[in-house]
Amino acid sequence: MERSEPEAAGPGPSPGLTDEQFRGRIRSWLAENLAGEFAGLRGAGGPGREHEAFGQRIAWDRKLHAAGWTPLGWPREHGGQAVPLCQQLIFHEEYALAGAPARVSHIGEQLLGPTLIAFGTPEQRRRFLPAIATVSELWCQGFSEPGAGSDLASVATAGRLSGGQWEITGQKVWTSLAHVADWCFVLARTEPGSRRSAGLSMLLVPMRQPGVTVRPIRQLTGTSEFNEVFFDRARTGADMVLGDPGDGWRVARYLLGVERGAATFGQQIEFRAEFDGIVALARRTGAAADAVLRERIARAWVGLEVLRAYALDTIAEAGPGAGPEASVLKLLWARWHKELGELAMDVAGAGGMVAAAEPYELDQWQRLYLFGRTDTIYGGSDEIQLGIIAARALGLPREPAATAGVRA
Ligand SMILES: Cc1cc2nc3c(=O)[nH]c(=O)nc-3n(C[C@H](O)[C@H](O)[C@H](O)COP(=O)(O)OP(=O)(O)OC[C@H]3O[C@@H](n4cnc5c(N)ncnc54)[C@H](O)[C@@H]3O)c2cc1C
């Protein structure tokens, strides 16, 4: 990264800033704006706490956009800032360092947006990209079903053209933020009798209609980040198919590549903040003097350094979401983060077993521990990532059932 004097607060990124100027600008913007009515948002909305200050976090996301900070990576002709990868990384670093709140619009902005840009018609881009960018419409991801998780090609939700519209019937599950979403991108089987990855289409479906029922699923944290979603002859326009009808598998794979790559940029810094919090907790509880826990804390620090080095190396080499490197990164961070939750509980000691308040109010470390159980599942489970590495990095024979259609 080039070095020059950090720049005073400006309205947002502008073309031609050096990396240091860009860093200075986002740092001072966050310091100035994460204040007043937004001061209380620091640290809000993390894992297992997605319900916190939701309305205010939407206002914050809109403020970020109004100042020109989002969507950072989209091309300019689609309403983005076209900021280079390195500066996107700097943005996420500074964002996490400032303790800025978890974004509410990430599914639309970071997953669907790039996929719409790659596969959408000009009309679809005009219809949806501005509403995503200005945070006026929120999206959810309708891929998983009771019978189709890792084996995503088993999707059974049906879409058929009827009366000039798509009619959708079936069930999705584990649908994050469906209870607040305006739209859902739904992987549906649109060619009756088709099998596996053939005959699927990516349909863009409005959530607020009589044919859609959302039922929250209560999670270990006591909160409901995800839901069951039932489609009972739900409808969407005939033009609301992303990519060609029957080509949904290609579109879905593209989106999943984005999910495991660029969208995870800010993580390492959030992890660093959590790690620092655990070190501070260890000093308070006396765990820092315990030989076994000290060793585990040191190991966690080494793991974090490895993670950061690997992430920077692979993003620089191959770009986000590319190849088996994305699977290695997913495995590394998911395992590390899950173990961090376990370490937090051991550092907290016996007090960690008691809820912070009645009836079931958990503290930050208890939520980290419990929500961390999901890290090795979503975005492709550990076993699936190992299968991808075995096949793509090592050239080992694939499992027969995994030849077409495992979430990869
Ligand atoms: C917090 C969270 C948020 C989520 N949000 C969304 C969302 O917004 N939208 C959405 O569509 N989905 C979402 N999911 C679902 C997620 O993508 C699935 O849980 C995941 O793909 C695994 O599918 P499954 O739960 O059906 O488990 P299964 O696929 O049934 O797997 C069960 C176990 O079997 C193992 N296994 C399966 N196949 C193989 C194989 N071939 N080889 C070896 N082991 C195997 C798995 O690793 C796992 O341990 C979310 C999940 C979580 C935890």
Coordinates of C-alpha atoms and ligand atoms in Angstrom, one line a residue:
M1 CA 0.0 0.0 0.0
E2 CA 1.3 3.5 -0.8
R3 CA 2.1 5.9 2.0
S4 CA 1.2 9.5 2.2
E5 CA -0.4 11.9 4.7
P6 CA -3.8 10.8 6.0
E7 CA -6.4 13.2 4.7
A8 CA -9.0 15.1 6.7
A9 CA -12.6 14.0 6.7
G10 CA -14.2 14.2 3.3
P11 CA -17.7 13.4 2.0
G12 CA -16.7 9.8 1.0
P13 CA -14.3 8.0 -1.3
S14 CA -13.3 9.9 -4.4
P15 CA -11.4 8.6 -7.4
G16 CA -7.6 8.7 -7.2
L17 CA -7.1 8.6 -3.4
T18 CA -4.1 6.7 -2.3
D19 CA -4.7 3.9 0.2
E20 CA -3.5 6.0 3.1
Q21 CA -5.7 8.9 2.1
F22 CA -8.6 6.5 1.7
R23 CA -7.9 5.1 5.2
G24 CA -7.7 8.6 6.7
R25 CA -11.0 9.6 5.1
I26 CA -13.0 6.6 6.3
R27 CA -11.5 6.7 9.7
S28 CA -12.4 10.4 10.3
W29 CA -15.8 10.0 8.7
L30 CA -16.6 7.1 11.1
A31 CA -15.3 9.0 14.1
E32 CA -17.4 12.0 13.2
N33 CA -20.6 10.2 12.3
L34 CA -20.7 7.3 14.8
A35 CA -21.7 9.9 17.3
G36 CA -24.8 11.7 18.5
E37 CA -27.9 9.6 17.7
F38 CA -25.7 6.9 16.3
A39 CA -23.2 6.7 19.2
G40 CA -25.2 3.9 20.8
L41 CA -24.8 1.7 17.7
R42 CA -21.2 0.8 18.4
G43 CA -20.9 -3.0 18.5
A44 CA -24.7 -3.5 17.8
G45 CA -26.1 -6.3 15.8
G46 CA -23.3 -8.9 16.0
P47 CA -23.8 -12.7 15.8
G48 CA -27.0 -13.7 17.7
R49 CA -27.8 -10.0 18.2
E50 CA -29.2 -9.2 14.8
H51 CA -32.4 -7.8 16.4
E52 CA -30.6 -5.0 18.2
A53 CA -31.5 -1.4 17.2
F54 CA -32.7 -2.7 13.8
G55 CA -34.5 0.5 12.8
Q56 CA -31.5 2.7 13.7
R57 CA -29.1 0.4 11.9
I58 CA -31.2 0.8 8.7
A59 CA -30.9 4.6 9.2
W60 CA -27.1 4.1 9.7
D61 CA -26.8 2.0 6.4
R62 CA -28.7 4.8 4.6
K63 CA -26.4 7.4 6.0
L64 CA -23.3 5.4 4.8
H65 CA -24.9 5.3 1.3
A66 CA -25.8 9.0 1.3
A67 CA -22.1 9.8 2.2
G68 CA -21.0 7.7 -0.8
W69 CA -19.5 4.8 1.2
T70 CA -21.7 2.0 -0.2
P71 CA -21.9 0.0 -2.4
L72 CA -18.1 0.3 -2.5
G73 CA -17.2 -2.5 -5.0
W74 CA -20.0 -2.1 -7.6
P75 CA -19.1 -0.5 -10.9
R76 CA -19.9 3.2 -11.2
E77 CA -22.4 2.7 -14.0
H78 CA -24.4 0.6 -11.6
G79 CA -24.4 3.1 -8.7
G80 CA -21.3 1.9 -6.9
Q81 CA -17.9 3.5 -6.1
A82 CA -15.8 1.0 -8.1
V83 CA -13.2 1.2 -5.3
P84 CA -10.3 -1.3 -5.7
L85 CA -10.2 -4.5 -3.7
C86 CA -7.4 -3.2 -1.5
Q87 CA -9.4 -0.1 -0.4
Q88 CA -12.5 -2.2 0.1
L89 CA -10.4 -4.2 2.6
I90 CA -9.3 -1.0 4.3
F91 CA -12.9 0.1 4.5
H92 CA -13.9 -3.1 6.3
E93 CA -10.9 -2.9 8.6
E94 CA -11.6 0.6 9.7
Y95 CA -15.3 -0.1 9.9
A96 CA -14.7 -3.0 12.3
L97 CA -12.0 -1.1 14.3
A98 CA -14.5 1.8 14.9
G99 CA -16.9 -0.8 16.3
A100 CA -19.5 0.3 13.7
P101 CA -22.7 -1.8 13.8
A102 CA -23.4 -5.0 11.7
R103 CA -24.9 -4.0 8.4
V104 CA -28.6 -4.9 7.7
S105 CA -28.4 -4.7 4.0
H106 CA -25.5 -7.0 3.3
I107 CA -27.5 -9.8 1.6
G108 CA -28.8 -7.4 -1.1
E109 CA -25.6 -5.3 -1.4
Q110 CA -22.9 -8.0 -1.1
L111 CA -24.6 -11.1 -2.5
L112 CA -27.5 -10.3 -4.9
G113 CA -26.0 -6.9 -6.1
P114 CA -22.9 -8.4 -7.8
T115 CA -25.1 -11.3 -9.1
L116 CA -27.6 -8.9 -10.6
I117 CA -24.8 -7.0 -12.2
A118 CA -23.4 -10.2 -13.7
F119 CA -26.7 -11.8 -14.9
G120 CA -29.5 -9.3 -14.7
T121 CA -31.3 -7.7 -17.6
P122 CA -31.0 -3.9 -17.9
E123 CA -34.6 -3.6 -16.6
Q124 CA -33.8 -5.8 -13.6
R125 CA -30.7 -3.8 -12.8
R126 CA -32.6 -0.5 -13.1
R127 CA -35.5 -1.9 -11.0
F128 CA -33.4 -3.4 -8.1
L129 CA -29.9 -2.0 -7.8
P130 CA -30.8 1.6 -6.7
A131 CA -33.3 0.2 -4.1
I132 CA -30.5 -2.1 -2.8
A133 CA -28.0 0.7 -2.7
T134 CA -30.3 3.2 -1.0
V135 CA -31.4 0.5 1.5
S136 CA -35.0 1.0 0.6
E137 CA -35.5 -2.8 -0.1
L138 CA -34.0 -5.6 1.9
W139 CA -33.4 -9.1 0.5
C140 CA -33.2 -12.7 1.8
Q141 CA -31.7 -15.8 0.3
G142 CA -34.1 -18.7 -0.5
F143 CA -31.8 -21.6 -1.3
S144 CA -32.0 -24.2 1.5
E145 CA -34.9 -26.5 2.0
P146 CA -35.6 -29.3 4.5
G147 CA -34.4 -31.8 1.8
A148 CA -31.8 -29.6 0.2
G149 CA -28.9 -28.1 2.3
S150 CA -25.4 -29.2 1.4
D151 CA -27.1 -31.1 -1.4
L152 CA -28.6 -28.0 -2.9
A153 CA -29.4 -29.6 -6.3
S154 CA -32.2 -31.5 -4.5
V155 CA -34.3 -28.2 -4.5
A156 CA -37.9 -29.1 -4.8
T157 CA -39.7 -25.8 -4.5
A158 CA -41.6 -25.5 -7.8
G159 CA -42.0 -22.5 -10.1
R160 CA -44.3 -22.6 -13.1
L161 CA -45.6 -20.0 -15.5
S162 CA -49.3 -19.4 -15.0
G163 CA -51.4 -16.5 -16.3
G164 CA -48.3 -14.6 -17.4
Q165 CA -46.6 -14.9 -14.0
W166 CA -44.4 -17.3 -12.1
E167 CA -46.3 -19.2 -9.4
I168 CA -44.1 -20.6 -6.6
T169 CA -45.0 -23.4 -4.2
G170 CA -42.7 -25.1 -1.7
Q171 CA -40.7 -24.5 1.5
K172 CA -37.4 -22.9 2.3
V173 CA -35.7 -23.1 5.6
W174 CA -32.9 -21.3 7.6
T175 CA -33.7 -18.2 5.6
S176 CA -31.8 -15.4 7.4
L177 CA -33.7 -12.1 7.9
A178 CA -36.7 -13.3 5.9
H179 CA -38.9 -11.7 8.6
V180 CA -37.6 -8.2 7.6
A181 CA -37.0 -8.8 3.9
D182 CA -39.0 -7.2 1.1
W183 CA -37.8 -9.6 -1.6
C184 CA -36.3 -13.1 -1.7
F185 CA -34.1 -14.7 -4.4
V186 CA -35.5 -18.2 -4.7
L187 CA -33.9 -21.2 -6.3
A188 CA -36.8 -23.1 -7.8
R189 CA -37.4 -26.1 -10.0
T190 CA -39.1 -24.6 -13.1
E191 CA -38.8 -27.6 -15.4
P192 CA -41.1 -30.3 -14.1
G193 CA -39.4 -33.7 -14.0
S194 CA -35.9 -32.2 -14.2
R195 CA -33.2 -33.6 -12.0
R196 CA -30.4 -32.3 -9.9
S197 CA -28.9 -29.0 -11.1
A198 CA -30.8 -29.0 -14.4
G199 CA -34.1 -27.2 -14.7
L200 CA -33.6 -24.8 -11.9
S201 CA -34.2 -21.0 -12.1
M202 CA -33.4 -18.1 -9.8
L203 CA -36.7 -16.2 -9.3
L204 CA -37.0 -12.8 -7.6
V205 CA -40.1 -13.0 -5.4
P206 CA -41.8 -10.2 -3.4
M207 CA -42.1 -11.3 0.3
R208 CA -45.1 -9.1 1.2
Q209 CA -48.0 -11.0 -0.5
P210 CA -50.7 -13.5 0.7
G211 CA -48.8 -16.6 -0.7
V212 CA -45.8 -16.1 1.5
T213 CA -45.7 -17.1 5.2
V214 CA -42.6 -16.6 7.4
R215 CA -42.2 -18.5 10.6
P216 CA -39.2 -17.5 12.8
I217 CA -37.1 -20.3 14.2
R218 CA -35.9 -19.7 17.8
Q219 CA -32.2 -20.4 18.0
L220 CA -29.8 -21.3 20.8
T221 CA -29.2 -17.7 21.5
G222 CA -32.9 -17.2 22.2
T223 CA -33.2 -14.9 19.2
S224 CA -34.4 -15.7 15.6
E225 CA -32.0 -14.7 12.9
F226 CA -33.5 -17.2 10.5
N227 CA -36.9 -18.5 9.5
E228 CA -39.0 -21.1 7.7
V229 CA -40.6 -19.6 4.6
F230 CA -43.6 -21.2 2.9
F231 CA -44.6 -20.3 -0.6
D232 CA -48.2 -21.3 -1.4
R233 CA -48.9 -20.2 -5.0
A234 CA -46.9 -17.0 -4.4
R235 CA -46.6 -14.9 -7.5
T236 CA -43.9 -12.9 -9.3
G237 CA -43.7 -11.3 -12.8
A238 CA -42.7 -13.5 -15.7
D239 CA -39.7 -11.2 -16.2
M240 CA -38.5 -11.8 -12.6
V241 CA -36.1 -14.6 -13.5
L242 CA -32.4 -13.8 -13.0
G243 CA -30.4 -15.4 -15.8
D244 CA -32.1 -17.7 -18.3
P245 CA -34.9 -19.9 -17.1
G246 CA -33.4 -23.3 -16.4
D247 CA -29.9 -21.8 -15.8
G248 CA -30.4 -21.1 -12.1
W249 CA -27.7 -23.4 -11.0
R250 CA -25.0 -21.3 -12.7
V251 CA -26.4 -18.1 -11.2
A252 CA -26.6 -19.8 -7.7
R253 CA -23.0 -21.0 -7.9
Y254 CA -21.8 -17.5 -8.8
L255 CA -23.7 -16.1 -5.8
L256 CA -22.3 -18.7 -3.5
G257 CA -18.7 -17.8 -4.7
V258 CA -19.4 -14.2 -3.8
E259 CA -20.8 -15.4 -0.4
R260 CA -17.5 -17.1 0.5
G261 CA -15.2 -14.4 -0.8
A262 CA -15.6 -10.7 -0.9
A263 CA -18.5 -10.7 1.6
T264 CA -16.2 -11.9 4.4
F265 CA -13.6 -9.1 4.1
G266 CA -14.3 -7.4 7.4
Q267 CA -14.3 -10.6 9.5
Q268 CA -10.7 -10.7 10.5
I269 CA -10.9 -7.3 12.2
E270 CA -14.1 -8.2 14.0
F271 CA -12.4 -11.4 15.1
R272 CA -9.5 -9.3 16.3
A273 CA -11.8 -7.2 18.4
E274 CA -13.5 -10.3 19.9
F275 CA -10.0 -11.7 20.6
D276 CA -8.9 -8.5 22.3
G277 CA -12.1 -8.6 24.4
I278 CA -11.3 -12.1 25.5
V279 CA -7.7 -11.1 26.5
A280 CA -9.2 -8.3 28.6
L281 CA -11.7 -10.7 30.1
A282 CA -8.9 -13.1 31.0
R283 CA -7.1 -10.3 32.8
R284 CA -10.2 -9.5 34.8
T285 CA -11.2 -13.1 35.7
G286 CA -7.6 -14.1 36.5
A287 CA -7.7 -16.7 33.6
A288 CA -4.6 -14.9 32.3
A289 CA -2.6 -16.5 35.0
D290 CA -3.8 -20.0 34.2
A291 CA -1.0 -21.9 32.3
V292 CA -3.4 -23.9 30.1
L293 CA -5.6 -20.9 29.3
R294 CA -2.6 -18.7 28.5
E295 CA -1.4 -21.3 26.1
R296 CA -4.9 -21.5 24.4
I297 CA -5.0 -17.7 24.2
A298 CA -1.6 -17.6 22.6
R299 CA -2.7 -20.4 20.1
A300 CA -5.8 -18.4 19.2
W301 CA -3.6 -15.3 18.5
V302 CA -1.3 -17.5 16.2
G303 CA -4.4 -18.8 14.5
L304 CA -5.7 -15.3 13.9
E305 CA -2.3 -14.2 12.4
V306 CA -2.4 -17.2 10.0
L307 CA -5.9 -16.4 9.0
R308 CA -5.1 -12.8 8.2
A309 CA -2.0 -13.8 6.2
Y310 CA -3.9 -16.4 4.2
A311 CA -6.8 -14.1 3.5
L312 CA -4.6 -11.3 2.3
D313 CA -2.5 -13.7 0.2
T314 CA -5.4 -15.4 -1.5
I315 CA -7.4 -12.3 -2.1
A316 CA -4.4 -10.7 -3.7
E317 CA -3.5 -13.8 -5.7
A318 CA -6.8 -15.1 -6.9
G319 CA -9.5 -12.6 -6.1
P320 CA -12.3 -13.2 -3.6
G321 CA -14.4 -16.3 -3.9
A322 CA -12.1 -18.0 -6.4
G323 CA -11.1 -21.7 -6.4
P324 CA -10.3 -24.0 -3.5
E325 CA -8.6 -21.2 -1.7
A326 CA -12.0 -19.9 -0.7
S327 CA -12.7 -23.3 0.8
V328 CA -9.5 -23.3 2.8
L329 CA -10.3 -19.8 4.1
K330 CA -13.8 -20.8 5.0
L331 CA -12.5 -23.9 6.9
L332 CA -9.8 -21.8 8.7
W333 CA -12.0 -19.0 9.9
A334 CA -15.0 -21.2 10.8
R335 CA -13.0 -23.5 13.0
W336 CA -11.0 -20.7 14.5
H337 CA -14.1 -18.7 15.4
K338 CA -16.0 -21.6 16.8
E339 CA -13.0 -22.4 19.0
L340 CA -12.8 -18.8 20.1
G341 CA -16.3 -19.1 21.5
E342 CA -15.3 -22.1 23.5
L343 CA -12.2 -20.2 24.7
A344 CA -14.4 -17.3 25.8
M345 CA -16.5 -19.6 27.9
D346 CA -13.5 -21.1 29.6
V347 CA -12.0 -17.7 30.2
A348 CA -15.3 -16.5 31.7
G349 CA -15.2 -19.5 34.1
A350 CA -18.2 -20.7 36.1
G351 CA -20.0 -17.4 35.6
G352 CA -20.2 -18.1 31.9
M353 CA -22.8 -20.8 32.6
V354 CA -25.3 -18.3 34.1
A355 CA -27.5 -16.2 32.0
A356 CA -26.8 -12.5 32.3
A357 CA -30.4 -11.6 33.1
E358 CA -33.8 -13.2 33.3
P359 CA -35.4 -14.9 31.5
Y360 CA -32.7 -15.7 29.0
E361 CA -30.6 -12.7 28.3
L362 CA -27.1 -13.7 27.3
D363 CA -23.9 -11.7 27.4
Q364 CA -21.6 -11.1 24.4
W365 CA -19.4 -14.2 25.2
Q366 CA -22.3 -16.6 25.6
R367 CA -23.8 -15.4 22.3
L368 CA -20.4 -15.8 20.6
Y369 CA -20.1 -19.3 21.9
L370 CA -23.6 -20.4 21.0
F371 CA -23.9 -18.6 17.6
G372 CA -20.4 -19.8 16.8
R373 CA -21.8 -23.3 16.5
T374 CA -23.2 -22.2 13.1
D375 CA -19.9 -21.1 11.6
T376 CA -19.0 -24.6 10.4
I377 CA -22.4 -25.0 8.8
Y378 CA -23.5 -22.0 6.8
G379 CA -21.9 -20.9 3.6
G380 CA -21.0 -24.6 3.0
S381 CA -20.2 -26.9 5.9
D382 CA -16.7 -28.0 6.9
E383 CA -17.2 -31.5 5.4
I384 CA -18.3 -29.9 2.1
Q385 CA -15.3 -27.6 2.0
L386 CA -13.0 -30.6 2.6
G387 CA -14.7 -32.4 -0.2
I388 CA -14.1 -29.5 -2.5
I389 CA -10.4 -29.3 -1.5
A390 CA -10.0 -33.0 -2.0
A391 CA -11.5 -32.8 -5.5
R392 CA -10.3 -29.5 -6.8
A393 CA -7.0 -28.9 -5.0
L394 CA -5.8 -32.5 -4.8
G395 CA -7.5 -34.0 -7.8
L396 CA -8.9 -36.9 -5.8
P397 CA -12.0 -38.7 -7.2
R398 CA -15.3 -37.1 -6.3
E399 CA -18.0 -38.8 -4.3
P400 CA -20.6 -40.3 -6.6
A401 CA -23.4 -38.2 -5.1
A402 CA -21.4 -35.1 -5.2
T403 CA -20.8 -35.0 -9.0
A404 CA -23.3 -32.3 -9.6
G405 CA -25.1 -30.2 -7.2
V406 CA -23.4 -30.0 -3.8
R407 CA -23.4 -26.5 -2.4
A408 CA -19.9 -25.4 -3.6
Ligands
LIG1 C1 -26.9 -19.2 10.8 C2 -27.3 -19.8 9.5 C3 -27.8 -19.0 8.5 C4 -28.3 -19.5 7.3 N1 -28.9 -18.7 6.4 C5 -29.3 -19.2 5.2 C6 -30.0 -18.4 4.3 O1 -30.2 -17.1 4.5 N2 -30.5 -18.9 3.2 C7 -30.3 -20.2 2.9 O2 -30.8 -20.7 1.8 N3 -29.7 -21.1 3.8 C8 -29.2 -20.6 4.9 N4 -28.6 -21.4 5.8 C9 -28.5 -22.8 5.6 C10 -27.2 -23.4 5.3 O3 -26.7 -23.1 4.0 C11 -27.3 -24.9 5.4 O4 -27.5 -25.2 6.8 C12 -26.1 -25.7 5.0 O5 -25.9 -25.6 3.6 C13 -26.1 -27.2 5.4 O6 -27.3 -27.7 5.0 P1 -28.2 -28.6 6.1 O7 -28.4 -27.7 7.3 O8 -29.4 -29.1 5.4 O9 -27.3 -29.8 6.6 P2 -27.1 -31.1 5.7 O10 -26.7 -30.8 4.3 O11 -28.2 -32.1 6.0 O12 -25.8 -31.7 6.5 C14 -25.8 -32.3 7.7 C15 -24.4 -32.8 8.0 O13 -24.0 -33.8 7.0 C16 -22.8 -33.3 6.5 N5 -22.8 -33.7 5.0 C17 -23.7 -33.4 4.1 N6 -23.3 -33.8 2.9 C18 -22.1 -34.3 3.0 C19 -21.2 -34.9 2.1 N7 -21.4 -35.0 0.8 N8 -20.0 -35.4 2.6 C20 -19.7 -35.3 3.9 N9 -20.6 -34.7 4.8 C21 -21.7 -34.3 4.4 C22 -22.7 -31.8 6.7 O14 -21.4 -31.3 6.6 C23 -23.4 -31.7 8.0 O15 -22.5 -31.9 9.0 C24 -28.1 -20.9 7.1 C25 -27.6 -21.7 8.0 C26 -27.2 -21.2 9.2 C27 -26.6 -22.1 10.3

